[in-house]
Amino acid sequence: GAGVSQSPRYKVAKRGQDVALRCDPISGHVSLFWYQQALGQGPEFLTYFQNEAQLDKSGLPSDRFFAERPEGSVSTLKIQRTQQEDSAVYLCASSHHRVTAEAFFGQGTRLTVV
Amino acid sequence: GQQVMQIPQYQHVQEGEDFTTYCNSSTTLSNIQWYKQRPGGHPVFLIQLVKSGEVKKQKRLTFQFGEAKKNSSLHITATQTTDVGTYFCAEEYGNKLVFGAGTILRVKS
């Protein structure tokens, strides 16, 4: 596709449920990022992949959050035992080379934990 | 950690008026990026500034990077309703972009 694609667009999870969020980056983009955006706030960094290598996961808020990009393209962000404070929009972004290149964001997945 | 402060938090202008948002850092920035997020949308890259004192223009938008590379601004001349959204600055810090909290722009027609 022409842009970064995320699915699902919306997810409602019961507290304690596990969720998996998918990101299809732009083809050929080396760098992939996950961000969390709470209502009225700027995106906050979660994790960064360069190809299949997860080079930075310093932003993951707890060990309930796990991300992978096994073949260097599609990435999945998994949240185990969801809690209400996990409710947010999860944005995926990709860029052609390094961090400082233009980042292309997907539409995001809005997660609501009830 | 690194943090960029954006002001104002919110601005409501009459269509045709100018608008400016400011981004400030306590440390020297390697570069600064600006993004626009429409209501319900996702951040869209506008520009990257790298050089001290750099000024770039995109139609009615003017971006500046301070001489000390500690601040940046985005100025919109003669706002239009299509300018509505949240404008974020973001700095590169390690392997990530650190975003400011954004300035929400509303335009009254």
GROMACS .gro file of C-alpha atoms in nm:
model
  223
    1GLY     CA    1   0.000   0.000   0.000
    2ALA     CA    2   0.092   0.363  -0.030
    3GLY     CA    3   0.099   0.438   0.339
    4VAL     CA    4   0.137   0.285   0.682
    5SER     CA    5  -0.159   0.062   0.759
    6GLN     CA    6  -0.274  -0.029   1.109
    7SER     CA    7  -0.539  -0.272   1.221
    8PRO     CA    8  -0.778  -0.282   1.384
    9ARG     CA    9  -0.873   0.087   1.379
   10TYR     CA   10  -1.073   0.046   1.698
   11LYS     CA   11  -1.049  -0.213   1.972
   12VAL     CA   12  -1.255  -0.247   2.286
   13ALA     CA   13  -1.108  -0.488   2.537
   14LYS     CA   14  -1.228  -0.602   2.874
   15ARG     CA   15  -0.983  -0.543   3.155
   16GLY     CA   16  -0.748  -0.838   3.178
   17GLN     CA   17  -0.785  -0.935   2.812
   18ASP     CA   18  -0.483  -0.962   2.581
   19VAL     CA   19  -0.476  -0.757   2.260
   20ALA     CA   20  -0.260  -0.755   1.947
   21LEU     CA   21  -0.222  -0.451   1.727
   22ARG     CA   22  -0.082  -0.481   1.377
   23CYS     CA   23   0.125  -0.239   1.171
   24ASP     CA   24   0.211  -0.270   0.801
   25PRO     CA   25   0.482  -0.014   0.730
   26ILE     CA   26   0.561   0.137   0.395
   27SER     CA   27   0.742  -0.121   0.184
   28GLY     CA   28   1.118  -0.090   0.210
   29HIS     CA   29   1.117   0.128   0.519
   30VAL     CA   30   1.393   0.021   0.752
   31SER     CA   31   1.280   0.197   1.068
   32LEU     CA   32   0.955   0.129   1.251
   33PHE     CA   33   0.829   0.300   1.564
   34TRP     CA   34   0.540   0.251   1.801
   35TYR     CA   35   0.397   0.548   1.989
   36GLN     CA   36   0.120   0.583   2.243
   37GLN     CA   37  -0.097   0.892   2.232
   38ALA     CA   38  -0.329   0.976   2.519
   39LEU     CA   39  -0.614   1.218   2.463
   40GLY     CA   40  -0.487   1.574   2.433
   41GLN     CA   41  -0.121   1.474   2.448
   42GLY     CA   42   0.161   1.435   2.202
   43PRO     CA   43   0.270   1.089   2.090
   44GLU     CA   44   0.497   0.915   2.340
   45PHE     CA   45   0.765   0.676   2.223
   46LEU     CA   46   0.725   0.308   2.301
   47THR     CA   47   0.975   0.116   2.090
   48TYR     CA   48   1.193   0.125   1.777
   49PHE     CA   49   1.292  -0.139   1.522
   50GLN     CA   50   1.560  -0.123   1.261
   51ASN     CA   51   1.461  -0.402   1.024
   52GLU     CA   52   1.388  -0.698   1.252
   53ALA     CA   53   1.606  -0.579   1.538
   54GLN     CA   54   1.439  -0.408   1.829
   55LEU     CA   55   1.700  -0.148   1.911
   56ASP     CA   56   1.511   0.050   2.171
   57LYS     CA   57   1.226  -0.055   2.393
   58SER     CA   58   1.283   0.200   2.663
   59GLY     CA   59   0.936   0.350   2.628
   60LEU     CA   60   0.738   0.033   2.692
   61PRO     CA   61   0.552   0.110   3.017
   62SER     CA   62   0.561  -0.239   3.165
   63ASP     CA   63   0.645  -0.598   3.091
   64ARG     CA   64   0.285  -0.643   2.979
   65PHE     CA   65   0.382  -0.468   2.656
   66PHE     CA   66   0.567  -0.663   2.392
   67ALA     CA   67   0.650  -0.578   2.029
   68GLU     CA   68   0.797  -0.780   1.747
   69ARG     CA   69   0.890  -0.742   1.383
   70PRO     CA   70   1.017  -1.091   1.297
   71GLU     CA   71   1.078  -1.046   0.924
   72GLY     CA   72   1.162  -0.679   0.922
   73SER     CA   73   0.831  -0.566   0.776
   74VAL     CA   74   0.500  -0.618   0.959
   75SER     CA   75   0.508  -0.544   1.331
   76THR     CA   76   0.277  -0.645   1.614
   77LEU     CA   77   0.235  -0.470   1.947
   78LYS     CA   78   0.091  -0.700   2.209
   79ILE     CA   79  -0.052  -0.590   2.540
   80GLN     CA   80  -0.120  -0.858   2.797
   81ARG     CA   81  -0.374  -0.832   3.079
   82THR     CA   82  -0.494  -0.493   2.964
   83GLN     CA   83  -0.574  -0.227   3.223
   84GLN     CA   84  -0.779   0.089   3.197
   85GLU     CA   85  -0.471   0.308   3.185
   86ASP     CA   86  -0.373   0.134   2.861
   87SER     CA   87  -0.661   0.311   2.685
   88ALA     CA   88  -0.504   0.533   2.419
   89VAL     CA   89  -0.436   0.558   2.049
   90TYR     CA   90  -0.142   0.343   1.944
   91LEU     CA   91   0.040   0.489   1.646
   92CYS     CA   92   0.285   0.312   1.423
   93ALA     CA   93   0.531   0.507   1.210
   94SER     CA   94   0.795   0.406   0.959
   95SER     CA   95   1.080   0.589   0.793
   96HIS     CA   96   1.310   0.511   0.507
   97HIS     CA   97   1.636   0.513   0.694
   98ARG     CA   98   1.727   0.666   1.024
   99VAL     CA   99   1.529   0.824   1.302
  100THR     CA  100   1.576   1.172   1.165
  101ALA     CA  101   1.417   1.092   0.834
  102GLU     CA  102   1.057   1.192   0.779
  103ALA     CA  103   0.831   0.961   0.977
  104PHE     CA  104   0.511   0.840   0.813
  105PHE     CA  105   0.238   0.762   1.063
  106GLY     CA  106  -0.047   0.517   1.032
  107GLN     CA  107  -0.405   0.607   1.128
  108GLY     CA  108  -0.357   0.444   1.465
  109THR     CA  109  -0.553   0.193   1.670
  110ARG     CA  110  -0.780   0.340   1.935
  111LEU     CA  111  -0.780   0.100   2.228
  112THR     CA  112  -1.047   0.133   2.493
  113VAL     CA  113  -1.022  -0.090   2.798
  114VAL     CA  114  -1.348  -0.129   2.989
  115GLY     CA  115   1.470   1.283   2.975
  116GLN     CA  116   1.455   1.526   2.689
  117GLN     CA  117   1.154   1.746   2.674
  118VAL     CA  118   1.039   2.016   2.439
  119MET     CA  119   0.789   2.268   2.567
  120GLN     CA  120   0.528   2.409   2.334
  121ILE     CA  121   0.329   2.728   2.379
  122PRO     CA  122   0.054   2.818   2.364
  123GLN     CA  123  -0.142   2.507   2.447
  124TYR     CA  124  -0.444   2.631   2.260
  125GLN     CA  125  -0.528   2.918   2.026
  126HIS     CA  126  -0.854   3.022   1.871
  127VAL     CA  127  -0.821   3.274   1.586
  128GLN     CA  128  -1.049   3.444   1.339
  129GLU     CA  129  -1.003   3.327   0.983
  130GLY     CA  130  -0.747   3.552   0.817
  131GLU     CA  131  -0.553   3.621   1.136
  132ASP     CA  132  -0.199   3.500   1.183
  133PHE     CA  133  -0.095   3.219   1.419
  134THR     CA  134   0.236   3.128   1.581
  135THR     CA  135   0.338   2.834   1.796
  136TYR     CA  136   0.669   2.810   1.979
  137CYS     CA  137   0.883   2.517   2.077
  138ASN     CA  138   1.152   2.554   2.345
  139SER     CA  139   1.420   2.328   2.483
  140SER     CA  140   1.664   2.372   2.769
  141THR     CA  141   1.932   2.191   2.570
  142THR     CA  142   2.074   2.232   2.221
  143LEU     CA  143   1.874   2.038   1.963
  144SER     CA  144   2.035   1.846   1.677
  145ASN     CA  145   1.731   1.911   1.465
  146ILE     CA  146   1.359   1.976   1.498
  147GLN     CA  147   1.065   1.836   1.309
  148TRP     CA  148   0.713   1.976   1.284
  149TYR     CA  149   0.397   1.768   1.241
  150LYS     CA  150   0.030   1.852   1.196
  151GLN     CA  151  -0.250   1.634   1.327
  152ARG     CA  152  -0.603   1.703   1.212
  153PRO     CA  153  -0.888   1.620   1.453
  154GLY     CA  154  -0.931   1.244   1.451
  155GLY     CA  155  -0.629   1.201   1.227
  156HIS     CA  156  -0.268   1.103   1.257
  157PRO     CA  157   0.047   1.318   1.268
  158VAL     CA  158   0.166   1.428   0.925
  159PHE     CA  159   0.522   1.546   0.872
  160LEU     CA  160   0.556   1.911   0.770
  161ILE     CA  161   0.925   1.991   0.781
  162GLN     CA  162   1.264   1.930   0.940
  163LEU     CA  163   1.503   2.206   1.044
  164VAL     CA  164   1.869   2.127   1.096
  165LYS     CA  165   2.083   2.441   1.070
  166SER     CA  166   2.118   2.718   1.324
  167GLY     CA  167   1.902   3.016   1.225
  168GLU     CA  168   1.737   2.821   0.945
  169VAL     CA  169   1.414   2.958   0.797
  170LYS     CA  170   1.195   2.755   0.565
  171LYS     CA  171   0.867   2.846   0.401
  172GLN     CA  172   0.582   2.636   0.273
  173LYS     CA  173   0.318   2.862   0.119
  174ARG     CA  174   0.162   3.040   0.421
  175LEU     CA  175   0.374   2.849   0.675
  176THR     CA  176   0.710   2.981   0.795
  177PHE     CA  177   0.936   2.767   1.013
  178GLN     CA  178   1.233   2.900   1.206
  179PHE     CA  179   1.513   2.737   1.402
  180GLY     CA  180   1.680   2.957   1.662
  181GLU     CA  181   2.042   3.065   1.639
  182ALA     CA  182   2.126   2.866   1.951
  183LYS     CA  183   1.922   2.567   1.826
  184LYS     CA  184   1.720   2.569   2.147
  185ASN     CA  185   1.393   2.696   2.007
  186SER     CA  186   1.179   2.686   1.697
  187SER     CA  187   0.861   2.845   1.574
  188LEU     CA  188   0.589   2.785   1.321
  189HIS     CA  189   0.403   3.086   1.187
  190ILE     CA  190   0.092   3.068   0.971
  191THR     CA  191  -0.006   3.379   0.779
  192ALA     CA  192  -0.375   3.449   0.715
  193THR     CA  193  -0.515   3.131   0.867
  194GLN     CA  194  -0.779   2.932   0.686
  195THR     CA  195  -1.026   2.675   0.819
  196THR     CA  196  -0.811   2.403   0.663
  197ASP     CA  197  -0.533   2.495   0.908
  198VAL     CA  198  -0.734   2.357   1.200
  199GLY     CA  199  -0.554   2.088   1.397
  200THR     CA  200  -0.278   2.030   1.648
  201TYR     CA  201   0.076   2.130   1.561
  202PHE     CA  202   0.357   1.934   1.723
  203CYS     CA  203   0.727   1.992   1.730
  204ALA     CA  204   0.948   1.690   1.781
  205GLU     CA  205   1.316   1.653   1.857
  206GLU     CA  206   1.541   1.363   1.783
  207TYR     CA  207   1.670   1.200   2.102
  208GLY     CA  208   1.857   0.877   2.062
  209ASN     CA  209   1.643   0.635   1.867
  210LYS     CA  210   1.323   0.829   1.898
  211LEU     CA  211   1.138   1.146   1.831
  212VAL     CA  212   1.028   1.326   2.146
  213PHE     CA  213   0.712   1.523   2.082
  214GLY     CA  214   0.593   1.837   2.250
  215ALA     CA  215   0.241   1.847   2.389
  216GLY     CA  216   0.122   2.036   2.081
  217THR     CA  217  -0.066   2.356   2.011
  218ILE     CA  218  -0.431   2.319   1.921
  219LEU     CA  219  -0.542   2.567   1.655
  220ARG     CA  220  -0.908   2.648   1.603
  221VAL     CA  221  -1.015   2.888   1.327
  222LYS     CA  222  -1.343   3.078   1.333
  223SER     CA  223  -1.489   3.149   0.992
   0.00000   0.00000   0.00000
